[in-house]
Amino acid sequence: MKLSPEYIEFEDFPAFASFLYENELIGIAQMANPIQDKNGKVLIQENAKLKGGMISKLETMHGQYEPIFHIKITFELVERLKSRFIESIYTRLDKDSVEDMISMLFNSETERTISYKGVIEHSLRDSFIVISSYRLWREKKKYFSYSIESALLSMGIAYSVEMPIKYLHRYAFLAGLFMDLALSENEYWKIPLQRDAQMMQLADFSSSLGRKIGLPSFVQEAIRRHWIPGMYWGGGGPEELELDMERISDHPFKLFQDKEIKEPEVEPELVEYLIEILKIVRFLKETMKKVPDNENTSKTILTMFAYNLEKKIFKEEIAEPFIKKFKTYEAIIDRMRAIAKIEKQCQYPPAAWAYPKPQATQVLCKNNVESCPFYERGWDLKIVSQ
């Protein structure tokens, strides 16, 4: 399955027929190209709506025609495909768990859930975006589940801010959904990013792909600029990720040209809010990859976020309302913020290290700076992890 601005391409009959039947497109789908036998006789005309008999006829004529099928992108096709994958987004939204971060952001009040679904529905209006989302849902299900979580976190953070910025929720969802689009064709999304260079490369390439599927320019900009300097460490892995489209001959967006779209009128502050929201999502997602997946995962991630909030890595006007959503962890969050304040008093940063977090009982000097006025001699400790 390959995508272009005018059609969806299949290069073999079984995949073509399966697509039509599994999406109940018989009588709806139209051909963007005529199907001819090897003598030039037209078997199915261009723009013809596909009937069951036509498909059966093609099946019996295997080898007698060139198996290149272009299904025309129409409004009816787009709406049908949207209905196929959007339920997976709603299912994740409706998940109810006291330990799930997304569940805590979106409470279970029915009327609120319905309004959230309306925002998601309106976010997915552009045909390129819908077709691209469908393809990810159909062929890259695990990655699509990963991107749904990013989208819902992004939209949830936007709702927690409660700023009167038009379209903030809608475009926060879209930006989160496609912020890692460059990772859809590989396995990099499963592992933490290790270097700033990798994050810059990912952000830039995802933004470029966003242009091809029709994301507004301000969403592209937010994706390109959301990386957090100095957050990615570990030293493992390659200096750069293999994300060059020119070296990926079968990339699904290979047929796309940069799409000209009619830009909506938005407030100047929108892009800056989207950038800050994506920074929070990036921190949460990368941290999720590093901590054990258990009943304390959300608590661990949120306390780490609160700690970095106090370090001024995130803008308070966006991060503060988000963290206040999680009343369950208020005490431990306050403790982490107090620890960060103490560490910031260090006169030789970043030598001060409260240990053990989050129930710290002492502040260690990692660099053993004996001239520091706060220094008290004790026994040497070897710091093996931060």
Short mmCIF file of C-alpha atoms in Angstrom, two decimals:
data_model
loop_
_atom_site.label_atom_id
_atom_site.label_comp_id
_atom_site.label_asym_id
_atom_site.label_seq_id
_atom_site.Cartn_x
_atom_site.Cartn_y
_atom_site.Cartn_z
CA MET A 1 0.00 0.00 0.00
CA LYS A 2 1.53 3.28 -1.19
CA LEU A 3 0.07 6.74 -0.89
CA SER A 4 -0.14 9.66 -3.29
CA PRO A 5 -2.19 12.88 -3.30
CA GLU A 6 -4.75 11.44 -5.74
CA TYR A 7 -4.86 7.72 -5.05
CA ILE A 8 -3.88 4.72 -2.94
CA GLU A 9 -1.70 2.28 -4.87
CA PHE A 10 -1.60 -1.51 -4.65
CA GLU A 11 0.79 -3.66 -6.68
CA ASP A 12 -0.90 -7.05 -6.30
CA PHE A 13 -4.49 -8.25 -6.56
CA PRO A 14 -4.82 -9.95 -3.12
CA ALA A 15 -3.84 -6.75 -1.25
CA PHE A 16 -6.15 -4.69 -3.47
CA ALA A 17 -9.15 -7.00 -2.97
CA SER A 18 -8.50 -7.36 0.76
CA PHE A 19 -8.47 -3.58 1.17
CA LEU A 20 -11.85 -3.28 -0.58
CA TYR A 21 -13.60 -6.05 1.32
CA GLU A 22 -12.24 -5.43 4.81
CA ASN A 23 -13.26 -1.77 4.59
CA GLU A 24 -16.62 -2.50 2.91
CA LEU A 25 -15.74 -0.33 -0.08
CA ILE A 26 -17.56 -2.30 -2.78
CA GLY A 27 -19.84 0.19 -4.51
CA ILE A 28 -17.95 3.12 -2.95
CA ALA A 29 -14.34 2.91 -4.17
CA GLN A 30 -13.46 4.26 -7.61
CA MET A 31 -10.51 3.51 -9.85
CA ALA A 32 -8.13 6.40 -10.55
CA ASN A 33 -6.66 4.49 -13.51
CA PRO A 34 -8.24 2.15 -16.08
CA ILE A 35 -7.42 -1.55 -15.83
CA GLN A 36 -6.49 -3.00 -19.22
CA ASP A 37 -5.59 -6.47 -20.37
CA LYS A 38 -2.38 -7.08 -22.28
CA ASN A 39 -4.13 -6.45 -25.57
CA GLY A 40 -5.25 -3.00 -24.49
CA LYS A 41 -8.88 -3.91 -23.82
CA VAL A 42 -10.34 -1.91 -20.92
CA LEU A 43 -11.55 -4.21 -18.14
CA ILE A 44 -12.47 -1.48 -15.65
CA GLN A 45 -12.83 2.14 -16.69
CA GLU A 46 -11.29 5.10 -14.92
CA ASN A 47 -13.61 6.59 -12.25
CA ALA A 48 -15.81 3.48 -12.32
CA LYS A 49 -17.25 2.48 -8.93
CA LEU A 50 -16.05 -1.02 -8.14
CA LYS A 51 -18.67 -3.78 -8.01
CA GLY A 52 -18.27 -7.27 -6.63
CA GLY A 53 -18.54 -8.75 -10.13
CA MET A 54 -15.62 -6.63 -11.36
CA ILE A 55 -13.40 -7.89 -8.58
CA SER A 56 -14.38 -11.50 -9.23
CA LYS A 57 -13.59 -11.05 -12.92
CA LEU A 58 -10.13 -9.68 -12.17
CA GLU A 59 -9.46 -12.63 -9.88
CA THR A 60 -10.19 -15.10 -12.70
CA MET A 61 -7.92 -13.19 -15.12
CA HIS A 62 -4.74 -13.41 -13.07
CA GLY A 63 -1.68 -12.80 -15.25
CA GLN A 64 -3.66 -11.26 -18.11
CA TYR A 65 -3.30 -7.62 -16.98
CA GLU A 66 -0.78 -5.38 -15.25
CA PRO A 67 -1.52 -5.64 -11.49
CA ILE A 68 -1.26 -1.93 -10.67
CA PHE A 69 -4.36 -0.63 -8.88
CA HIS A 70 -4.95 3.03 -8.10
CA ILE A 71 -7.97 3.68 -5.87
CA LYS A 72 -9.14 7.26 -6.16
CA ILE A 73 -9.22 9.34 -2.98
CA THR A 74 -12.78 10.62 -2.57
CA PHE A 75 -14.75 12.07 0.33
CA GLU A 76 -16.70 8.82 0.79
CA LEU A 77 -13.49 6.78 0.87
CA VAL A 78 -11.85 9.10 3.40
CA GLU A 79 -14.85 9.00 5.74
CA ARG A 80 -15.04 5.20 5.59
CA LEU A 81 -11.33 4.80 6.37
CA LYS A 82 -11.52 7.31 9.20
CA SER A 83 -14.31 5.30 10.82
CA ARG A 84 -12.05 2.24 10.72
CA PHE A 85 -9.18 3.62 12.80
CA ILE A 86 -10.74 6.35 14.92
CA GLU A 87 -12.34 3.79 17.25
CA SER A 88 -8.87 2.69 18.35
CA ILE A 89 -8.24 6.28 19.47
CA TYR A 90 -11.55 6.42 21.36
CA THR A 91 -10.83 3.06 23.01
CA ARG A 92 -7.53 4.39 24.38
CA LEU A 93 -9.24 7.58 25.49
CA ASP A 94 -11.92 5.62 27.37
CA LYS A 95 -9.48 3.40 29.23
CA ASP A 96 -10.23 3.76 32.94
CA SER A 97 -7.38 3.15 35.37
CA VAL A 98 -6.30 5.05 38.46
CA GLU A 99 -2.66 4.37 37.56
CA ASP A 100 -2.89 5.42 33.90
CA MET A 101 -1.64 8.92 33.10
CA ILE A 102 -4.01 9.46 30.19
CA SER A 103 -6.96 8.25 32.26
CA MET A 104 -6.05 10.76 34.94
CA LEU A 105 -5.93 13.56 32.37
CA PHE A 106 -9.28 12.64 30.84
CA ASN A 107 -11.70 11.81 33.62
CA SER A 108 -14.59 9.40 33.04
CA GLU A 109 -17.37 11.99 32.96
CA THR A 110 -19.38 11.06 29.88
CA GLU A 111 -20.14 14.58 28.70
CA ARG A 112 -16.46 15.56 28.87
CA THR A 113 -15.46 12.44 26.95
CA ILE A 114 -17.93 13.28 24.20
CA SER A 115 -16.44 16.77 23.80
CA TYR A 116 -12.95 15.29 23.59
CA LYS A 117 -14.09 12.95 20.84
CA GLY A 118 -15.50 15.90 18.94
CA VAL A 119 -12.11 17.61 19.01
CA ILE A 120 -10.44 14.44 17.71
CA GLU A 121 -13.03 14.12 14.94
CA HIS A 122 -12.45 17.71 13.82
CA SER A 123 -8.67 17.23 13.96
CA LEU A 124 -8.91 14.48 11.37
CA ARG A 125 -10.55 16.36 8.51
CA ASP A 126 -7.81 16.61 5.89
CA SER A 127 -7.83 13.69 3.44
CA PHE A 128 -4.02 13.29 3.42
CA ILE A 129 -3.92 13.16 7.20
CA VAL A 130 -6.77 10.63 7.35
CA ILE A 131 -5.28 8.35 4.68
CA SER A 132 -1.85 8.50 6.32
CA SER A 133 -3.36 7.71 9.74
CA TYR A 134 -5.31 4.79 8.29
CA ARG A 135 -2.19 3.35 6.72
CA LEU A 136 -0.32 3.56 10.04
CA TRP A 137 -3.24 1.92 11.86
CA ARG A 138 -3.48 -0.86 9.28
CA GLU A 139 0.19 -1.65 8.72
CA LYS A 140 2.03 -0.29 11.79
CA LYS A 141 -0.41 -1.01 14.63
CA LYS A 142 2.09 -0.96 17.50
CA TYR A 143 3.61 2.30 16.32
CA PHE A 144 0.13 3.78 15.83
CA SER A 145 -0.79 2.87 19.42
CA TYR A 146 2.39 4.64 20.53
CA SER A 147 1.46 7.74 18.50
CA ILE A 148 -2.11 7.72 19.88
CA GLU A 149 -0.71 7.97 23.40
CA SER A 150 1.43 10.96 22.37
CA ALA A 151 -1.60 12.62 20.76
CA LEU A 152 -3.83 12.13 23.80
CA LEU A 153 -1.13 13.32 26.20
CA SER A 154 -0.65 16.41 24.05
CA MET A 155 -4.37 17.17 23.91
CA GLY A 156 -4.75 16.48 27.63
CA ILE A 157 -1.96 18.92 28.47
CA ALA A 158 -3.63 21.51 26.23
CA TYR A 159 -6.91 21.07 28.12
CA SER A 160 -5.17 21.44 31.48
CA VAL A 161 -3.77 24.85 30.47
CA GLU A 162 -7.26 26.34 29.98
CA MET A 163 -6.01 29.19 27.82
CA PRO A 164 -8.45 30.88 25.40
CA ILE A 165 -6.36 30.10 22.32
CA LYS A 166 -8.45 29.05 19.35
CA TYR A 167 -7.78 25.56 17.98
CA LEU A 168 -5.16 24.79 20.65
CA HIS A 169 -6.72 21.42 21.56
CA ARG A 170 -7.25 20.35 17.95
CA TYR A 171 -3.71 21.08 16.82
CA ALA A 172 -2.16 19.78 20.03
CA PHE A 173 -3.75 16.42 19.17
CA LEU A 174 -2.43 16.52 15.59
CA ALA A 175 1.06 17.61 16.65
CA GLY A 176 1.26 14.79 19.18
CA LEU A 177 -0.02 12.23 16.70
CA PHE A 178 2.69 13.01 14.15
CA MET A 179 5.58 14.28 16.29
CA ASP A 180 7.49 11.00 15.70
CA LEU A 181 6.29 10.30 12.16
CA ALA A 182 9.86 9.64 11.02
CA LEU A 183 9.95 6.58 13.30
CA SER A 184 6.90 4.88 11.78
CA GLU A 185 8.96 2.76 9.38
CA ASN A 186 11.53 1.46 11.87
CA GLU A 187 11.87 0.30 15.47
CA TYR A 188 13.54 3.40 16.93
CA TRP A 189 10.32 4.46 18.67
CA LYS A 190 10.74 1.57 21.13
CA ILE A 191 14.05 2.76 22.58
CA PRO A 192 15.11 5.99 24.35
CA LEU A 193 16.90 8.61 22.30
CA GLN A 194 20.52 8.81 23.38
CA ARG A 195 21.84 12.03 21.87
CA ASP A 196 20.74 15.58 21.09
CA ALA A 197 21.77 14.99 17.48
CA GLN A 198 19.30 12.11 17.21
CA MET A 199 16.46 14.22 18.60
CA MET A 200 17.21 17.12 16.25
CA GLN A 201 17.31 14.73 13.32
CA LEU A 202 14.03 13.10 14.34
CA ALA A 203 12.27 16.44 14.86
CA ASP A 204 13.47 17.80 11.53
CA PHE A 205 12.55 14.72 9.48
CA SER A 206 9.16 14.30 11.18
CA SER A 207 8.41 17.95 10.40
CA SER A 208 9.36 17.40 6.76
CA LEU A 209 7.08 14.36 6.52
CA GLY A 210 4.35 16.42 8.16
CA ARG A 211 4.58 18.84 5.26
CA LYS A 212 4.01 15.98 2.84
CA ILE A 213 0.82 14.79 4.53
CA GLY A 214 -0.62 18.29 4.85
CA LEU A 215 0.04 19.38 8.43
CA PRO A 216 -0.29 23.17 8.82
CA SER A 217 3.02 25.04 8.84
CA PHE A 218 2.71 26.00 12.52
CA VAL A 219 2.29 22.33 13.49
CA GLN A 220 5.34 21.47 11.40
CA GLU A 221 7.27 24.23 13.19
CA ALA A 222 6.21 22.97 16.61
CA ILE A 223 7.40 19.46 15.74
CA ARG A 224 10.71 20.77 14.42
CA ARG A 225 11.44 22.95 17.46
CA HIS A 226 10.20 20.87 20.39
CA TRP A 227 13.39 19.04 21.34
CA ILE A 228 14.91 19.72 24.78
CA PRO A 229 18.69 20.43 24.77
CA GLY A 230 20.64 18.25 27.15
CA MET A 231 17.81 15.86 27.98
CA TYR A 232 19.12 12.97 25.91
CA TRP A 233 22.06 11.15 27.40
CA GLY A 234 23.48 7.69 27.63
CA GLY A 235 26.00 7.68 24.83
CA GLY A 236 24.68 4.49 23.27
CA GLY A 237 23.57 3.96 19.72
CA PRO A 238 24.64 5.68 16.50
CA GLU A 239 25.42 9.38 16.26
CA GLU A 240 22.48 9.69 13.86
CA LEU A 241 19.43 7.57 13.07
CA GLU A 242 18.89 6.11 9.61
CA LEU A 243 16.01 8.35 8.63
CA ASP A 244 17.05 9.52 5.15
CA MET A 245 14.06 9.02 2.83
CA GLU A 246 16.34 8.86 -0.20
CA ARG A 247 17.80 5.64 1.20
CA ILE A 248 14.38 4.16 1.90
CA SER A 249 13.19 3.21 -1.58
CA ASP A 250 9.84 1.82 -0.44
CA HIS A 251 8.92 4.60 1.99
CA PRO A 252 5.12 5.01 1.91
CA PHE A 253 5.38 8.78 1.44
CA LYS A 254 7.77 8.45 -1.48
CA LEU A 255 5.03 9.40 -3.96
CA PHE A 256 4.01 12.49 -1.98
CA GLN A 257 5.01 15.97 -3.01
CA ASP A 258 5.05 18.80 -0.48
CA LYS A 259 1.37 19.65 -0.21
CA GLU A 260 0.06 23.18 -0.59
CA ILE A 261 -2.68 23.67 1.97
CA LYS A 262 -4.96 26.50 2.94
CA GLU A 263 -3.60 27.69 6.26
CA PRO A 264 -6.19 28.45 8.96
CA GLU A 265 -5.98 31.80 10.69
CA VAL A 266 -4.54 31.19 14.15
CA GLU A 267 -3.26 33.33 17.00
CA PRO A 268 0.50 34.07 17.05
CA GLU A 269 0.88 32.39 20.46
CA LEU A 270 -0.41 29.04 19.20
CA VAL A 271 2.89 27.70 17.86
CA GLU A 272 4.78 28.56 21.08
CA TYR A 273 2.17 26.76 23.17
CA LEU A 274 2.36 23.74 20.87
CA ILE A 275 6.15 23.67 21.21
CA GLU A 276 5.98 23.72 25.00
CA ILE A 277 3.25 21.06 25.06
CA LEU A 278 5.32 18.78 22.80
CA LYS A 279 8.36 19.29 25.04
CA ILE A 280 6.35 17.90 27.95
CA VAL A 281 5.11 14.98 25.84
CA ARG A 282 8.67 14.27 24.70
CA PHE A 283 9.93 14.21 28.28
CA LEU A 284 7.10 11.90 29.38
CA LYS A 285 7.51 9.51 26.44
CA GLU A 286 11.29 9.26 26.68
CA THR A 287 11.06 8.75 30.44
CA MET A 288 8.44 6.03 29.97
CA LYS A 289 10.98 4.09 27.92
CA LYS A 290 13.51 4.18 30.77
CA VAL A 291 11.40 3.25 33.80
CA PRO A 292 9.96 -0.19 34.62
CA ASP A 293 6.38 -0.76 33.46
CA ASN A 294 4.45 -1.44 36.67
CA GLU A 295 1.77 0.05 38.88
CA ASN A 296 4.12 2.86 39.95
CA THR A 297 5.14 3.93 36.44
CA SER A 298 2.96 7.05 36.28
CA LYS A 299 4.02 8.11 39.78
CA THR A 300 7.69 7.71 38.93
CA ILE A 301 7.39 9.67 35.69
CA LEU A 302 5.38 12.49 37.24
CA THR A 303 7.78 12.92 40.14
CA MET A 304 10.68 13.10 37.68
CA PHE A 305 8.72 15.68 35.69
CA ALA A 306 8.03 17.76 38.81
CA TYR A 307 11.73 17.67 39.65
CA ASN A 308 12.65 18.99 36.19
CA LEU A 309 9.88 21.59 36.32
CA GLU A 310 11.54 23.10 39.36
CA LYS A 311 14.80 23.15 37.39
CA LYS A 312 13.02 25.50 34.90
CA ILE A 313 13.23 23.11 31.95
CA PHE A 314 9.54 23.69 31.19
CA LYS A 315 7.47 26.88 31.12
CA GLU A 316 5.48 27.15 34.33
CA GLU A 317 2.30 28.56 32.74
CA ILE A 318 1.87 25.27 30.85
CA ALA A 319 3.59 22.74 33.09
CA GLU A 320 2.03 23.89 36.39
CA PRO A 321 -1.63 23.32 35.37
CA PHE A 322 -0.65 19.93 33.95
CA ILE A 323 1.05 18.73 37.12
CA LYS A 324 -1.85 19.96 39.28
CA LYS A 325 -4.11 17.48 37.48
CA PHE A 326 -2.49 14.68 39.42
CA LYS A 327 -3.69 15.23 42.97
CA THR A 328 -3.05 11.58 43.84
CA TYR A 329 0.69 12.23 43.77
CA GLU A 330 0.65 15.73 45.26
CA ALA A 331 2.74 14.90 48.34
CA ILE A 332 5.52 13.10 46.51
CA ILE A 333 5.57 15.75 43.78
CA ASP A 334 5.98 18.47 46.40
CA ARG A 335 8.85 16.49 47.93
CA MET A 336 10.64 16.21 44.57
CA ARG A 337 10.26 19.92 43.98
CA ALA A 338 11.68 20.68 47.42
CA ILE A 339 14.65 18.41 46.66
CA ALA A 340 15.27 20.25 43.39
CA LYS A 341 15.23 23.60 45.21
CA ILE A 342 17.87 22.34 47.62
CA GLU A 343 20.05 21.05 44.78
CA LYS A 344 19.80 24.44 43.05
CA GLN A 345 21.48 26.08 46.03
CA CYS A 346 24.70 24.29 45.08
CA GLN A 347 27.54 26.77 44.50
CA TYR A 348 29.35 24.34 42.21
CA PRO A 349 26.55 22.95 39.99
CA PRO A 350 25.71 20.28 39.19
CA ALA A 351 27.66 18.73 42.06
CA ALA A 352 24.76 18.53 44.53
CA TRP A 353 22.75 15.34 44.33
CA ALA A 354 19.97 14.52 46.80
CA TYR A 355 19.92 10.80 47.56
CA PRO A 356 17.97 8.55 47.49
CA LYS A 357 15.11 10.09 45.47
CA PRO A 358 12.24 10.57 46.09
CA GLN A 359 12.74 9.93 49.86
CA ALA A 360 16.05 11.79 50.02
CA THR A 361 17.80 11.88 53.41
CA GLN A 362 21.07 13.58 52.40
CA VAL A 363 22.64 15.73 49.70
CA LEU A 364 25.83 14.27 48.26
CA CYS A 365 28.62 16.18 46.53
CA LYS A 366 29.37 14.26 43.36
CA ASN A 367 32.50 16.31 42.65
CA ASN A 368 33.89 16.25 46.22
CA VAL A 369 34.36 20.05 46.36
CA GLU A 370 35.93 20.45 49.82
CA SER A 371 36.11 24.26 49.53
CA CYS A 372 32.31 24.54 49.43
CA PRO A 373 30.90 26.21 52.60
CA PHE A 374 28.15 23.55 52.75
CA TYR A 375 30.62 20.67 52.54
CA GLU A 376 30.74 18.20 55.43
CA ARG A 377 33.29 15.43 55.29
CA GLY A 378 32.04 11.86 55.38
CA TRP A 379 33.03 8.63 53.71
CA ASP A 380 33.52 8.53 49.93
CA LEU A 381 30.70 7.15 47.82
CA LYS A 382 31.07 6.10 44.22
CA ILE A 383 28.17 7.46 42.15
CA VAL A 384 27.30 4.88 39.52
CA SER A 385 23.99 6.31 38.27
CA GLN A 386 22.00 9.50 38.11
#
